[in-house]
C-alpha positions as a Markdown table, in Angstrom:
| # | Residue | x | y | z |
|---|---|---|---|---|
| 1 | Met | 156.2 | 240.9 | 71.0 |
| 2 | Asn | 156.6 | 237.3 | 69.9 |
| 3 | Thr | 159.7 | 237.1 | 67.7 |
| 4 | Arg | 159.7 | 233.3 | 67.3 |
| 5 | Ser | 159.7 | 232.0 | 63.8 |
| 6 | Pro | 156.8 | 229.8 | 62.5 |
| 7 | Ala | 159.3 | 226.9 | 62.3 |
| 8 | Ala | 160.4 | 227.4 | 65.9 |
| 9 | Thr | 156.7 | 227.6 | 67.0 |
| 10 | Ala | 155.9 | 224.4 | 65.1 |
| 11 | Ala | 158.9 | 222.6 | 66.6 |
| 12 | Ser | 157.9 | 223.6 | 70.1 |
| 13 | Arg | 154.3 | 222.4 | 69.4 |
| 14 | Asp | 155.5 | 219.1 | 68.1 |
| 15 | Arg | 157.9 | 218.6 | 71.1 |
| 16 | Ile | 154.9 | 219.2 | 73.4 |
| 17 | Leu | 152.7 | 216.7 | 71.6 |
| 18 | Asn | 155.4 | 214.1 | 71.7 |
| 19 | Ala | 155.9 | 214.7 | 75.4 |
| 20 | Ala | 152.2 | 214.5 | 76.0 |
| 21 | Leu | 152.1 | 211.2 | 74.1 |
| 22 | Asp | 154.9 | 209.8 | 76.4 |
| 23 | Glu | 153.1 | 211.1 | 79.5 |
| 24 | Phe | 149.7 | 209.6 | 78.5 |
| 25 | Phe | 151.4 | 206.4 | 77.6 |
| 26 | Thr | 153.2 | 206.0 | 80.9 |
| 27 | Ala | 150.9 | 207.8 | 83.4 |
| 28 | Gly | 147.6 | 207.7 | 81.7 |
| 29 | Phe | 145.3 | 210.6 | 80.9 |
| 30 | His | 144.3 | 211.2 | 84.5 |
| 31 | Gly | 147.8 | 210.8 | 85.8 |
| 32 | Ala | 149.2 | 213.4 | 83.4 |
| 33 | Thr | 149.3 | 217.1 | 84.1 |
| 34 | Met | 150.2 | 220.1 | 82.0 |
| 35 | Arg | 153.2 | 220.6 | 84.3 |
| 36 | Thr | 154.6 | 217.1 | 83.9 |
| 37 | Ile | 154.0 | 217.3 | 80.1 |
| 38 | Gly | 155.9 | 220.6 | 80.1 |
| 39 | Asn | 158.7 | 219.0 | 82.1 |
| 40 | Arg | 159.0 | 216.3 | 79.5 |
| 41 | Ala | 159.0 | 218.8 | 76.7 |
| 42 | Gly | 161.7 | 221.0 | 78.5 |
| 43 | Cys | 159.4 | 223.9 | 78.9 |
| 44 | Ser | 157.0 | 225.5 | 81.5 |
| 45 | Ala | 153.4 | 224.6 | 81.9 |
| 46 | Ala | 152.6 | 228.1 | 80.8 |
| 47 | Asn | 154.3 | 227.4 | 77.4 |
| 48 | Val | 152.2 | 224.3 | 77.0 |
| 49 | Tyr | 149.1 | 226.4 | 77.6 |
| 50 | Asn | 150.3 | 228.8 | 74.9 |
| 51 | His | 149.7 | 226.0 | 72.4 |
| 52 | Phe | 146.9 | 223.9 | 73.9 |
| 53 | Glu | 144.0 | 224.9 | 76.1 |
| 54 | Asn | 144.0 | 221.7 | 78.2 |
| 55 | Lys | 144.9 | 218.0 | 78.3 |
| 56 | Ser | 141.9 | 217.1 | 76.3 |
| 57 | Asp | 143.1 | 219.3 | 73.4 |
| 58 | Leu | 146.4 | 217.5 | 73.5 |
| 59 | Leu | 144.8 | 214.0 | 73.5 |
| 60 | Val | 142.4 | 214.9 | 70.7 |
| 61 | Glu | 145.3 | 216.2 | 68.5 |
| 62 | Ile | 147.4 | 213.1 | 69.2 |
| 63 | Leu | 144.6 | 210.6 | 68.5 |
| 64 | Arg | 143.1 | 212.5 | 65.5 |
| 65 | Thr | 146.5 | 212.7 | 63.8 |
| 66 | Ala | 147.3 | 209.0 | 64.4 |
| 67 | Ser | 143.9 | 208.0 | 63.2 |
| 68 | Asp | 144.1 | 210.1 | 60.1 |
| 69 | Glu | 147.6 | 208.7 | 59.3 |
| 70 | Gln | 146.5 | 205.1 | 59.7 |
| 71 | Phe | 143.4 | 205.7 | 57.6 |
| 72 | Thr | 145.6 | 207.3 | 54.9 |
| 73 | Ala | 148.1 | 204.4 | 55.0 |
| 74 | Thr | 145.2 | 201.9 | 54.7 |
| 75 | Arg | 143.5 | 203.8 | 51.9 |
| 76 | Asn | 146.7 | 204.1 | 49.9 |
| 77 | Ala | 147.4 | 200.4 | 50.2 |
| 78 | Ile | 144.0 | 199.6 | 48.9 |
| 79 | Arg | 144.5 | 201.9 | 46.0 |
| 80 | Arg | 147.8 | 200.2 | 45.1 |
| 81 | Ala | 146.2 | 196.8 | 45.2 |
| 82 | Arg | 144.4 | 195.4 | 42.1 |
| 83 | Lys | 140.6 | 195.5 | 42.0 |
| 84 | Asp | 140.5 | 192.0 | 43.4 |
| 85 | Pro | 138.8 | 192.3 | 46.8 |
| 86 | Val | 141.1 | 189.6 | 48.2 |
| 87 | Glu | 144.2 | 191.5 | 47.4 |
| 88 | Gln | 142.6 | 194.7 | 48.7 |
| 89 | Trp | 141.6 | 193.0 | 51.9 |
| 90 | Arg | 145.1 | 191.6 | 52.5 |
| 91 | Ala | 146.7 | 195.0 | 51.6 |
| 92 | Ala | 144.4 | 196.9 | 54.0 |
| 93 | Val | 145.0 | 194.6 | 56.9 |
| 94 | Val | 148.8 | 194.6 | 56.3 |
| 95 | Ala | 148.9 | 198.4 | 56.2 |
| 96 | His | 146.7 | 198.7 | 59.3 |
| 97 | Ala | 148.8 | 196.2 | 61.2 |
| 98 | Leu | 152.1 | 197.7 | 60.1 |
| 99 | Tyr | 151.1 | 201.1 | 61.3 |
| 100 | Thr | 150.0 | 199.6 | 64.7 |
| 101 | Ala | 153.4 | 197.8 | 65.0 |
| 102 | Lys | 155.4 | 200.9 | 64.2 |
| 103 | Arg | 153.4 | 203.4 | 66.2 |
| 104 | Pro | 152.6 | 201.4 | 69.4 |
| 105 | Arg | 152.3 | 204.4 | 71.8 |
| 106 | Glu | 149.7 | 206.2 | 69.7 |
| 107 | Cys | 147.7 | 203.0 | 69.2 |
| 108 | Leu | 147.7 | 202.0 | 72.8 |
| 109 | Val | 146.8 | 205.4 | 74.0 |
| 110 | Ala | 144.0 | 205.6 | 71.5 |
| 111 | Asn | 142.6 | 202.3 | 72.8 |
| 112 | Thr | 142.9 | 203.1 | 76.5 |
| 113 | Glu | 142.5 | 206.8 | 76.9 |
| 114 | Leu | 139.8 | 207.8 | 74.4 |
| 115 | Arg | 137.2 | 206.9 | 77.0 |
| 116 | Tyr | 138.2 | 209.9 | 79.1 |
| 117 | Leu | 137.2 | 212.5 | 76.4 |
| 118 | Gly | 133.9 | 214.2 | 76.6 |
| 119 | Glu | 131.3 | 213.7 | 74.0 |
| 120 | Ile | 132.3 | 216.7 | 71.8 |
| 121 | Asp | 136.0 | 215.9 | 71.9 |
| 122 | Arg | 135.3 | 212.2 | 71.3 |
| 123 | Lys | 133.3 | 213.1 | 68.1 |
| 124 | Arg | 136.4 | 214.9 | 66.8 |
| 125 | Val | 138.3 | 211.7 | 66.9 |
| 126 | Val | 135.9 | 208.9 | 66.0 |
| 127 | Gly | 135.0 | 210.2 | 62.5 |
| 128 | Ser | 138.3 | 209.0 | 61.1 |
| 129 | Arg | 138.0 | 205.7 | 62.9 |
| 130 | Asp | 134.6 | 205.1 | 61.4 |
| 131 | Ala | 135.9 | 205.9 | 58.0 |
| 132 | Gln | 138.7 | 203.4 | 58.6 |
| 133 | Glu | 136.3 | 200.7 | 59.6 |
| 134 | Gln | 134.1 | 201.4 | 56.6 |
| 135 | Gln | 137.0 | 200.7 | 54.2 |
| 136 | Phe | 137.2 | 197.2 | 55.5 |
| 137 | Ile | 133.4 | 196.7 | 55.5 |
| 138 | Asp | 133.1 | 197.8 | 51.9 |
| 139 | Ile | 135.8 | 195.3 | 50.7 |
| 140 | Ala | 134.5 | 192.4 | 52.7 |
| 141 | Glu | 130.9 | 192.9 | 51.5 |
| 142 | Arg | 132.0 | 193.0 | 47.9 |
| 143 | Ala | 134.1 | 189.9 | 48.4 |
| 144 | Val | 131.1 | 188.1 | 50.0 |
| 145 | Glu | 128.9 | 189.1 | 47.0 |
| 146 | Gln | 131.5 | 187.7 | 44.6 |
| 147 | Gly | 131.7 | 184.4 | 46.5 |
| 148 | Leu | 135.3 | 185.1 | 47.6 |
| 149 | Phe | 134.7 | 185.4 | 51.4 |
| 150 | His | 132.4 | 183.1 | 53.3 |
| 151 | Val | 131.3 | 184.9 | 56.5 |
| 152 | Asp | 127.8 | 185.5 | 57.7 |
| 153 | Arg | 128.4 | 188.7 | 59.8 |
| 154 | Val | 130.7 | 191.1 | 57.9 |
| 155 | His | 130.6 | 193.9 | 60.5 |
| 156 | Gln | 131.4 | 191.5 | 63.3 |
| 157 | Ala | 134.3 | 190.0 | 61.3 |
| 158 | Val | 135.7 | 193.4 | 60.6 |
| 159 | Thr | 135.5 | 194.3 | 64.3 |
| 160 | Ala | 137.4 | 191.1 | 65.1 |
| 161 | Val | 140.1 | 191.9 | 62.6 |
| 162 | Leu | 140.6 | 195.5 | 63.9 |
| 163 | Leu | 140.7 | 194.3 | 67.5 |
| 164 | Met | 143.2 | 191.7 | 66.5 |
| 165 | Cys | 145.5 | 194.3 | 65.0 |
| 166 | Ala | 144.9 | 196.6 | 68.0 |
| 167 | Gly | 146.5 | 194.0 | 70.2 |
| 168 | Ile | 149.9 | 194.0 | 68.4 |
| 169 | Pro | 151.5 | 196.7 | 70.6 |
| 170 | Val | 150.8 | 194.6 | 73.7 |
| 171 | Trp | 153.3 | 191.9 | 72.7 |
| 172 | Phe | 155.3 | 193.1 | 69.7 |
| 173 | Arg | 158.9 | 194.2 | 70.2 |
| 174 | Pro | 161.1 | 195.7 | 67.4 |
| 175 | Asp | 164.0 | 193.5 | 68.6 |
| 176 | Gly | 161.9 | 190.3 | 68.6 |
| 177 | Pro | 162.2 | 187.4 | 66.2 |
| 178 | Arg | 159.7 | 188.9 | 63.6 |
| 179 | Thr | 160.0 | 192.3 | 62.1 |
| 180 | Ala | 157.0 | 194.7 | 62.0 |
| 181 | Ala | 156.6 | 194.0 | 58.2 |
| 182 | Glu | 156.7 | 190.2 | 58.8 |
| 183 | Val | 154.1 | 190.5 | 61.6 |
| 184 | Ala | 151.9 | 192.6 | 59.4 |
| 185 | Glu | 152.1 | 190.1 | 56.6 |
| 186 | Asp | 151.1 | 187.3 | 59.0 |
| 187 | Tyr | 148.1 | 189.3 | 60.1 |
| 188 | Gly | 147.1 | 189.8 | 56.5 |
| 189 | Gln | 146.9 | 186.0 | 56.2 |
| 190 | Tyr | 145.1 | 185.6 | 59.6 |
| 191 | Ala | 142.5 | 188.1 | 58.4 |
| 192 | Leu | 141.9 | 186.1 | 55.2 |
| 193 | Asn | 141.3 | 183.0 | 57.3 |
| 194 | Leu | 138.9 | 184.8 | 59.5 |
| 195 | Val | 136.6 | 185.8 | 56.7 |
| 196 | Gly | 136.5 | 182.3 | 55.3 |
| 197 | Tyr | 138.6 | 182.8 | 52.2 |
| 198 | Arg | 139.5 | 179.6 | 50.5 |
| 199 | Pro | 141.1 | 179.8 | 47.1 |
| 200 | Glu | 139.7 | 176.5 | 46.0 |
| 201 | Leu | 136.1 | 177.7 | 46.9 |
| 202 | Ala | 136.4 | 181.2 | 45.3 |
| 203 | Arg | 134.6 | 181.8 | 42.1 |
| 204 | Pro | 136.9 | 183.2 | 39.4 |
| 205 | Leu | 136.4 | 187.0 | 38.9 |
| 206 | Thr | 135.5 | 188.3 | 35.5 |
| 207 | Ser | 137.9 | 190.9 | 34.0 |
| 208 | Ala | 137.2 | 194.5 | 35.1 |
């Protein structure tokens, strides 16, 4: 009879997920095993299997959680910004970049290990990514319509911005000369430059 409390079960599950993230980050998806993940988590491989069917389940859970968290952070930043698409664009990029700088393991694993998932498991992850991208597309298209952004290919520009942010964990260090928040603000400005925003060329917005 299992006498473990729900809190203890949840703590064990979280510990396994964090261990799996470390293992995927250092050894890659193919290099990781349920045994090495269990060793990192301080438990047996059998205990890992009690929570997750296989490595793919672990990777899906890690990537889906990170993607959902980043989407929520971006959406909340957009909602806090005024209705001005310029402010929304900057806020969205800053929030997206800040999450990437603060959660480098999740973001690097997402960019390098997603390819190892099968079609069904991949679909479980990419939905949130697509929704994330659409947030940026909607803002940029509205800004172009209002004469605020000057870019011919919105989808391509959004892809460039997201790839730019995805590269942050490759070089950013918390003990470096710029904080995560400062880097995120820098990227907000870079993203405005990329879509051709020029304050002197922007048509004034009418009051909402």
